């Protein structure tokens, strides 16, 4: 990035080309870093197994129980770790049933859970890119997505280590809610629908992030 900035300053006639080169380089580097963090934490050859670290087994089992309930047409059930009467529809901070339903149905429980984690980390920079791309400056959107990749890669050293994948999902879906609102304000017909779907997903992924999204939308 430093070399590109120096080149850009010395050759102002190539300013636009240098900007695009910088954006593509940053996005490629950010994507590579995020991929490395993801596949280091979840090596592909282990995707058929249960991630056995901290809260991961419990989180995976809760998601599996919720998906089984949804497949039967039930939204409310008993959470296995609260045998006194704590229903899964209220355990919004932990249950990933709604977001896990499709991956679990397509790939099975173990592989599907890892596919869901991959989707969560990929959706954060994608939401940032979509939101800023609506303003028309592609290079700014790409640079911002690159920074979002850096942010998301940092989760693997903090919240992802203890199984707080629902927080990463909350960040992603809150981002898509903001992007949908942005698109709706610009008159895009799909913006309102995206905002409603994203708010629904963030509510059933992490209730706190629904509140954050609501505050930011207001």
PDB file of C-alpha atoms in Angstrom:
ATOM      1  CA  UNK A   1       0.000   0.000   0.000  1.00  0.00           C
ATOM      2  CA  UNK A   2       2.896   2.380   0.766  1.00  0.00           C
ATOM      3  CA  UNK A   3       4.505   1.742  -2.631  1.00  0.00           C
ATOM      4  CA  UNK A   4       1.206   2.297  -4.390  1.00  0.00           C
ATOM      5  CA  UNK A   5       0.635   5.539  -2.473  1.00  0.00           C
ATOM      6  CA  UNK A   6       4.104   6.830  -3.434  1.00  0.00           C
ATOM      7  CA  UNK A   7       3.540   5.883  -7.065  1.00  0.00           C
ATOM      8  CA  UNK A   8       0.152   7.594  -6.998  1.00  0.00           C
ATOM      9  CA  UNK A   9       1.625  10.814  -5.552  1.00  0.00           C
ATOM     10  CA  UNK A  10       4.472  10.948  -8.079  1.00  0.00           C
ATOM     11  CA  UNK A  11       2.292  10.136 -11.089  1.00  0.00           C
ATOM     12  CA  UNK A  12      -0.927  12.159 -10.653  1.00  0.00           C
ATOM     13  CA  UNK A  13      -1.927  11.444 -14.269  1.00  0.00           C
ATOM     14  CA  UNK A  14      -2.313   7.803 -13.233  1.00  0.00           C
ATOM     15  CA  UNK A  15      -4.291   8.679 -10.142  1.00  0.00           C
ATOM     16  CA  UNK A  16      -7.426   6.779 -11.163  1.00  0.00           C
ATOM     17  CA  UNK A  17      -5.533   3.699 -12.225  1.00  0.00           C
ATOM     18  CA  UNK A  18      -3.479   3.765  -9.041  1.00  0.00           C
ATOM     19  CA  UNK A  19      -6.643   4.011  -6.970  1.00  0.00           C
ATOM     20  CA  UNK A  20      -8.089   0.925  -8.628  1.00  0.00           C
ATOM     21  CA  UNK A  21      -4.818  -0.960  -8.205  1.00  0.00           C
ATOM     22  CA  UNK A  22      -4.666  -0.034  -4.527  1.00  0.00           C
ATOM     23  CA  UNK A  23      -8.275  -1.121  -4.007  1.00  0.00           C
ATOM     24  CA  UNK A  24      -7.786  -4.482  -5.724  1.00  0.00           C
ATOM     25  CA  UNK A  25      -4.506  -5.115  -3.896  1.00  0.00           C
ATOM     26  CA  UNK A  26      -5.978  -4.276  -0.498  1.00  0.00           C
ATOM     27  CA  UNK A  27      -9.068  -6.419  -1.100  1.00  0.00           C
ATOM     28  CA  UNK A  28      -6.973  -9.364  -2.267  1.00  0.00           C
ATOM     29  CA  UNK A  29      -4.711  -9.085   0.782  1.00  0.00           C
ATOM     30  CA  UNK A  30      -7.652  -8.714   3.163  1.00  0.00           C
ATOM     31  CA  UNK A  31      -9.478 -11.671   1.621  1.00  0.00           C
ATOM     32  CA  UNK A  32      -6.333 -13.812   1.840  1.00  0.00           C
ATOM     33  CA  UNK A  33      -5.877 -12.897   5.505  1.00  0.00           C
ATOM     34  CA  UNK A  34      -9.509 -13.693   6.310  1.00  0.00           C
ATOM     35  CA  UNK A  35      -9.331 -17.004   4.448  1.00  0.00           C
ATOM     36  CA  UNK A  36      -6.131 -17.929   6.280  1.00  0.00           C
ATOM     37  CA  UNK A  37      -7.710 -17.129   9.664  1.00  0.00           C
ATOM     38  CA  UNK A  38     -10.850 -19.102   8.817  1.00  0.00           C
ATOM     39  CA  UNK A  39      -9.140 -22.215   7.508  1.00  0.00           C
ATOM     40  CA  UNK A  40      -6.578 -22.173  10.307  1.00  0.00           C
ATOM     41  CA  UNK A  41      -9.350 -22.199  12.902  1.00  0.00           C
ATOM     42  CA  UNK A  42     -11.459 -24.673  10.893  1.00  0.00           C
ATOM     43  CA  UNK A  43      -9.191 -26.812   8.669  1.00  0.00           C
ATOM     44  CA  UNK A  44     -11.300 -28.273   5.828  1.00  0.00           C
ATOM     45  CA  UNK A  45     -10.232 -31.846   6.617  1.00  0.00           C
ATOM     46  CA  UNK A  46     -11.906 -31.527  10.047  1.00  0.00           C
ATOM     47  CA  UNK A  47     -15.275 -30.280   8.790  1.00  0.00           C
ATOM     48  CA  UNK A  48     -16.850 -33.714   9.212  1.00  0.00           C
ATOM     49  CA  UNK A  49     -16.046 -33.569  12.943  1.00  0.00           C
ATOM     50  CA  UNK A  50     -17.443 -31.594  15.874  1.00  0.00           C
ATOM     51  CA  UNK A  51     -15.289 -28.565  16.821  1.00  0.00           C
ATOM     52  CA  UNK A  52     -14.300 -29.436  20.379  1.00  0.00           C
ATOM     53  CA  UNK A  53     -13.158 -26.214  22.014  1.00  0.00           C
ATOM     54  CA  UNK A  54     -14.757 -24.001  24.632  1.00  0.00           C
ATOM     55  CA  UNK A  55     -18.448 -23.403  23.757  1.00  0.00           C
ATOM     56  CA  UNK A  56     -18.376 -24.866  20.253  1.00  0.00           C
ATOM     57  CA  UNK A  57     -19.891 -28.317  21.034  1.00  0.00           C
ATOM     58  CA  UNK A  58     -22.785 -26.776  22.944  1.00  0.00           C
ATOM     59  CA  UNK A  59     -23.446 -24.113  20.327  1.00  0.00           C
ATOM     60  CA  UNK A  60     -23.442 -26.742  17.578  1.00  0.00           C
ATOM     61  CA  UNK A  61     -25.827 -29.017  19.492  1.00  0.00           C
ATOM     62  CA  UNK A  62     -28.230 -26.156  20.237  1.00  0.00           C
ATOM     63  CA  UNK A  63     -28.259 -25.266  16.535  1.00  0.00           C
ATOM     64  CA  UNK A  64     -28.892 -28.908  15.603  1.00  0.00           C
ATOM     65  CA  UNK A  65     -31.785 -29.153  18.068  1.00  0.00           C
ATOM     66  CA  UNK A  66     -33.303 -25.960  16.727  1.00  0.00           C
ATOM     67  CA  UNK A  67     -32.979 -27.102  13.113  1.00  0.00           C
ATOM     68  CA  UNK A  68     -34.715 -30.380  13.996  1.00  0.00           C
ATOM     69  CA  UNK A  69     -37.575 -28.429  15.562  1.00  0.00           C
ATOM     70  CA  UNK A  70     -37.869 -26.149  12.531  1.00  0.00           C
ATOM     71  CA  UNK A  71     -37.937 -29.180  10.224  1.00  0.00           C
ATOM     72  CA  UNK A  72     -40.987 -30.396  12.181  1.00  0.00           C
ATOM     73  CA  UNK A  73     -42.682 -27.009  11.905  1.00  0.00           C
ATOM     74  CA  UNK A  74     -42.052 -26.002  15.527  1.00  0.00           C
ATOM     75  CA  UNK A  75     -40.428 -22.708  16.462  1.00  0.00           C
ATOM     76  CA  UNK A  76     -40.395 -23.239  20.236  1.00  0.00           C
ATOM     77  CA  UNK A  77     -38.700 -26.133  22.044  1.00  0.00           C
ATOM     78  CA  UNK A  78     -36.659 -26.934  25.130  1.00  0.00           C
ATOM     79  CA  UNK A  79     -33.014 -26.031  25.210  1.00  0.00           C
ATOM     80  CA  UNK A  80     -30.995 -29.068  26.266  1.00  0.00           C
ATOM     81  CA  UNK A  81     -28.736 -27.087  28.604  1.00  0.00           C
ATOM     82  CA  UNK A  82     -31.623 -25.492  30.533  1.00  0.00           C
ATOM     83  CA  UNK A  83     -33.741 -28.477  31.519  1.00  0.00           C
ATOM     84  CA  UNK A  84     -35.926 -26.400  33.814  1.00  0.00           C
ATOM     85  CA  UNK A  85     -37.832 -24.638  31.048  1.00  0.00           C
ATOM     86  CA  UNK A  86     -35.802 -22.224  28.936  1.00  0.00           C
ATOM     87  CA  UNK A  87     -37.223 -22.248  25.423  1.00  0.00           C
ATOM     88  CA  UNK A  88     -35.007 -21.904  22.369  1.00  0.00           C
ATOM     89  CA  UNK A  89     -36.990 -19.069  20.772  1.00  0.00           C
ATOM     90  CA  UNK A  90     -36.004 -16.805  23.670  1.00  0.00           C
ATOM     91  CA  UNK A  91     -32.383 -17.925  23.705  1.00  0.00           C
ATOM     92  CA  UNK A  92     -31.642 -15.560  20.831  1.00  0.00           C
ATOM     93  CA  UNK A  93     -28.047 -15.009  21.876  1.00  0.00           C
ATOM     94  CA  UNK A  94     -27.086 -18.641  21.311  1.00  0.00           C
ATOM     95  CA  UNK A  95     -29.484 -20.413  18.954  1.00  0.00           C
ATOM     96  CA  UNK A  96     -28.390 -20.342  15.308  1.00  0.00           C
ATOM     97  CA  UNK A  97     -31.269 -22.543  14.185  1.00  0.00           C
ATOM     98  CA  UNK A  98     -32.794 -20.148  11.652  1.00  0.00           C
ATOM     99  CA  UNK A  99     -29.489 -19.425   9.908  1.00  0.00           C
ATOM    100  CA  UNK A 100     -28.289 -23.034  10.245  1.00  0.00           C
ATOM    101  CA  UNK A 101     -31.412 -24.595   8.766  1.00  0.00           C
ATOM    102  CA  UNK A 102     -30.400 -24.424   5.102  1.00  0.00           C
ATOM    103  CA  UNK A 103     -26.716 -25.447   5.553  1.00  0.00           C
ATOM    104  CA  UNK A 104     -27.742 -28.343   7.812  1.00  0.00           C
ATOM    105  CA  UNK A 105     -30.314 -29.557   5.302  1.00  0.00           C
ATOM    106  CA  UNK A 106     -27.876 -29.336   2.399  1.00  0.00           C
ATOM    107  CA  UNK A 107     -24.655 -30.585   3.996  1.00  0.00           C
ATOM    108  CA  UNK A 108     -25.641 -32.360   7.199  1.00  0.00           C
ATOM    109  CA  UNK A 109     -24.949 -31.250  10.747  1.00  0.00           C
ATOM    110  CA  UNK A 110     -21.148 -31.263  10.976  1.00  0.00           C
ATOM    111  CA  UNK A 111     -20.214 -29.957   7.538  1.00  0.00           C
ATOM    112  CA  UNK A 112     -23.229 -27.648   7.507  1.00  0.00           C
ATOM    113  CA  UNK A 113     -22.128 -26.016  10.766  1.00  0.00           C
ATOM    114  CA  UNK A 114     -18.711 -25.241   9.312  1.00  0.00           C
ATOM    115  CA  UNK A 115     -20.297 -23.899   6.118  1.00  0.00           C
ATOM    116  CA  UNK A 116     -22.372 -21.583   8.320  1.00  0.00           C
ATOM    117  CA  UNK A 117     -19.223 -20.287  10.047  1.00  0.00           C
ATOM    118  CA  UNK A 118     -17.624 -19.675   6.639  1.00  0.00           C
ATOM    119  CA  UNK A 119     -20.729 -17.787   5.520  1.00  0.00           C
ATOM    120  CA  UNK A 120     -20.745 -15.609   8.646  1.00  0.00           C
ATOM    121  CA  UNK A 121     -17.174 -14.400   8.180  1.00  0.00           C
ATOM    122  CA  UNK A 122     -17.651 -13.840   4.436  1.00  0.00           C
ATOM    123  CA  UNK A 123     -20.877 -11.863   4.877  1.00  0.00           C
ATOM    124  CA  UNK A 124     -19.305  -9.134   7.046  1.00  0.00           C
ATOM    125  CA  UNK A 125     -17.068  -7.615   4.317  1.00  0.00           C
ATOM    126  CA  UNK A 126     -19.758  -8.325   1.716  1.00  0.00           C
ATOM    127  CA  UNK A 127     -22.282  -6.239   3.663  1.00  0.00           C
ATOM    128  CA  UNK A 128     -19.782  -3.372   3.931  1.00  0.00           C
ATOM    129  CA  UNK A 129     -19.041  -3.539   0.199  1.00  0.00           C
ATOM    130  CA  UNK A 130     -22.737  -3.573  -0.747  1.00  0.00           C
ATOM    131  CA  UNK A 131     -23.540  -0.604   1.498  1.00  0.00           C
ATOM    132  CA  UNK A 132     -20.726   1.639   0.229  1.00  0.00           C
ATOM    133  CA  UNK A 133     -21.029   0.493  -3.401  1.00  0.00           C
ATOM    134  CA  UNK A 134     -24.500   2.049  -3.407  1.00  0.00           C
ATOM    135  CA  UNK A 135     -22.788   5.458  -3.241  1.00  0.00           C
ATOM    136  CA  UNK A 136     -21.167   4.707  -6.593  1.00  0.00           C
ATOM    137  CA  UNK A 137     -17.459   4.733  -5.697  1.00  0.00           C
ATOM    138  CA  UNK A 138     -16.264   1.194  -6.296  1.00  0.00           C
ATOM    139  CA  UNK A 139     -12.713   1.797  -5.065  1.00  0.00           C
ATOM    140  CA  UNK A 140     -13.896   3.156  -1.707  1.00  0.00           C
ATOM    141  CA  UNK A 141     -16.241   0.190  -1.330  1.00  0.00           C
ATOM    142  CA  UNK A 142     -13.413  -2.265  -2.069  1.00  0.00           C
ATOM    143  CA  UNK A 143     -11.002  -0.589   0.356  1.00  0.00           C
ATOM    144  CA  UNK A 144     -13.674  -0.605   3.054  1.00  0.00           C
ATOM    145  CA  UNK A 145     -14.387  -4.278   2.425  1.00  0.00           C
ATOM    146  CA  UNK A 146     -10.646  -4.952   2.761  1.00  0.00           C
ATOM    147  CA  UNK A 147     -10.645  -3.244   6.181  1.00  0.00           C
ATOM    148  CA  UNK A 148     -13.732  -5.284   7.108  1.00  0.00           C
ATOM    149  CA  UNK A 149     -11.781  -8.447   6.219  1.00  0.00           C
ATOM    150  CA  UNK A 150      -9.057  -7.318   8.627  1.00  0.00           C
ATOM    151  CA  UNK A 151     -11.644  -6.672  11.344  1.00  0.00           C
ATOM    152  CA  UNK A 152     -13.306 -10.051  10.833  1.00  0.00           C
ATOM    153  CA  UNK A 153      -9.996 -11.913  10.825  1.00  0.00           C
ATOM    154  CA  UNK A 154      -9.349 -10.389  14.243  1.00  0.00           C
ATOM    155  CA  UNK A 155     -12.463 -12.122  15.588  1.00  0.00           C
ATOM    156  CA  UNK A 156     -10.611 -15.437  15.436  1.00  0.00           C
ATOM    157  CA  UNK A 157      -8.245 -14.200  18.142  1.00  0.00           C
ATOM    158  CA  UNK A 158     -11.112 -13.036  20.364  1.00  0.00           C
ATOM    159  CA  UNK A 159     -14.813 -13.924  20.278  1.00  0.00           C
ATOM    160  CA  UNK A 160     -14.609 -16.804  17.783  1.00  0.00           C
ATOM    161  CA  UNK A 161     -12.172 -18.677  20.033  1.00  0.00           C
ATOM    162  CA  UNK A 162     -14.875 -19.050  22.679  1.00  0.00           C
ATOM    163  CA  UNK A 163     -17.638 -19.979  20.238  1.00  0.00           C
ATOM    164  CA  UNK A 164     -19.375 -16.605  19.969  1.00  0.00           C
ATOM    165  CA  UNK A 165     -20.132 -17.081  16.292  1.00  0.00           C
ATOM    166  CA  UNK A 166     -23.582 -15.586  16.848  1.00  0.00           C
ATOM    167  CA  UNK A 167     -21.893 -12.217  17.433  1.00  0.00           C
ATOM    168  CA  UNK A 168     -20.170 -12.424  14.040  1.00  0.00           C
ATOM    169  CA  UNK A 169     -23.508 -13.330  12.457  1.00  0.00           C
ATOM    170  CA  UNK A 170     -25.055 -10.370  14.250  1.00  0.00           C
ATOM    171  CA  UNK A 171     -22.449  -8.024  12.775  1.00  0.00           C
ATOM    172  CA  UNK A 172     -23.064  -9.399   9.275  1.00  0.00           C
ATOM    173  CA  UNK A 173     -26.858  -9.221   9.341  1.00  0.00           C
ATOM    174  CA  UNK A 174     -26.896  -5.802  11.009  1.00  0.00           C
ATOM    175  CA  UNK A 175     -24.649  -4.658   8.156  1.00  0.00           C
ATOM    176  CA  UNK A 176     -27.086  -6.003   5.573  1.00  0.00           C
ATOM    177  CA  UNK A 177     -29.975  -4.284   7.369  1.00  0.00           C
ATOM    178  CA  UNK A 178     -28.120  -0.969   7.053  1.00  0.00           C
ATOM    179  CA  UNK A 179     -27.337  -1.690   3.397  1.00  0.00           C
ATOM    180  CA  UNK A 180     -30.995  -2.473   2.739  1.00  0.00           C
ATOM    181  CA  UNK A 181     -32.058   0.781   4.383  1.00  0.00           C
ATOM    182  CA  UNK A 182     -29.476   2.652   2.306  1.00  0.00           C
ATOM    183  CA  UNK A 183     -30.771   1.048  -0.892  1.00  0.00           C
ATOM    184  CA  UNK A 184     -34.385   1.830   0.039  1.00  0.00           C
ATOM    185  CA  UNK A 185     -33.530   5.506   0.586  1.00  0.00           C
ATOM    186  CA  UNK A 186     -32.004   5.544  -2.897  1.00  0.00           C
ATOM    187  CA  UNK A 187     -35.219   4.159  -4.357  1.00  0.00           C
ATOM    188  CA  UNK A 188     -34.032   0.568  -4.981  1.00  0.00           C
ATOM    189  CA  UNK A 189     -37.047  -1.723  -4.780  1.00  0.00           C
ATOM    190  CA  UNK A 190     -35.098  -4.569  -3.190  1.00  0.00           C
ATOM    191  CA  UNK A 191     -33.788  -2.413  -0.351  1.00  0.00           C
ATOM    192  CA  UNK A 192     -36.806  -2.684   1.942  1.00  0.00           C
ATOM    193  CA  UNK A 193     -37.050  -6.444   1.468  1.00  0.00           C
ATOM    194  CA  UNK A 194     -33.362  -6.888   2.253  1.00  0.00           C
ATOM    195  CA  UNK A 195     -33.699  -4.785   5.390  1.00  0.00           C
ATOM    196  CA  UNK A 196     -36.658  -6.834   6.690  1.00  0.00           C
ATOM    197  CA  UNK A 197     -34.977 -10.187   5.982  1.00  0.00           C
ATOM    198  CA  UNK A 198     -31.699  -9.014   7.552  1.00  0.00           C
ATOM    199  CA  UNK A 199     -33.457  -7.706  10.675  1.00  0.00           C
ATOM    200  CA  UNK A 200     -35.268 -11.032  11.045  1.00  0.00           C
ATOM    201  CA  UNK A 201     -32.007 -12.953  10.759  1.00  0.00           C
ATOM    202  CA  UNK A 202     -30.172 -10.677  13.173  1.00  0.00           C
ATOM    203  CA  UNK A 203     -33.015 -10.985  15.697  1.00  0.00           C
ATOM    204  CA  UNK A 204     -32.790 -14.773  15.666  1.00  0.00           C
ATOM    205  CA  UNK A 205     -28.980 -14.732  15.663  1.00  0.00           C
ATOM    206  CA  UNK A 206     -28.211 -12.238  18.423  1.00  0.00           C
ATOM    207  CA  UNK A 207     -30.880 -10.066  20.047  1.00  0.00           C
ATOM    208  CA  UNK A 208     -28.391  -7.394  21.117  1.00  0.00           C
ATOM    209  CA  UNK A 209     -27.374  -6.772  17.511  1.00  0.00           C
ATOM    210  CA  UNK A 210     -31.030  -6.268  16.611  1.00  0.00           C
ATOM    211  CA  UNK A 211     -31.020  -3.384  19.087  1.00  0.00           C
ATOM    212  CA  UNK A 212     -27.767  -2.046  17.636  1.00  0.00           C
ATOM    213  CA  UNK A 213     -29.207  -2.233  14.116  1.00  0.00           C
ATOM    214  CA  UNK A 214     -32.389  -0.462  15.203  1.00  0.00           C
ATOM    215  CA  UNK A 215     -30.413   2.366  16.814  1.00  0.00           C
ATOM    216  CA  UNK A 216     -28.232   2.788  13.722  1.00  0.00           C
ATOM    217  CA  UNK A 217     -31.256   2.699  11.413  1.00  0.00           C
ATOM    218  CA  UNK A 218     -32.982   5.348  13.538  1.00  0.00           C
TER     219      UNK A 218
END
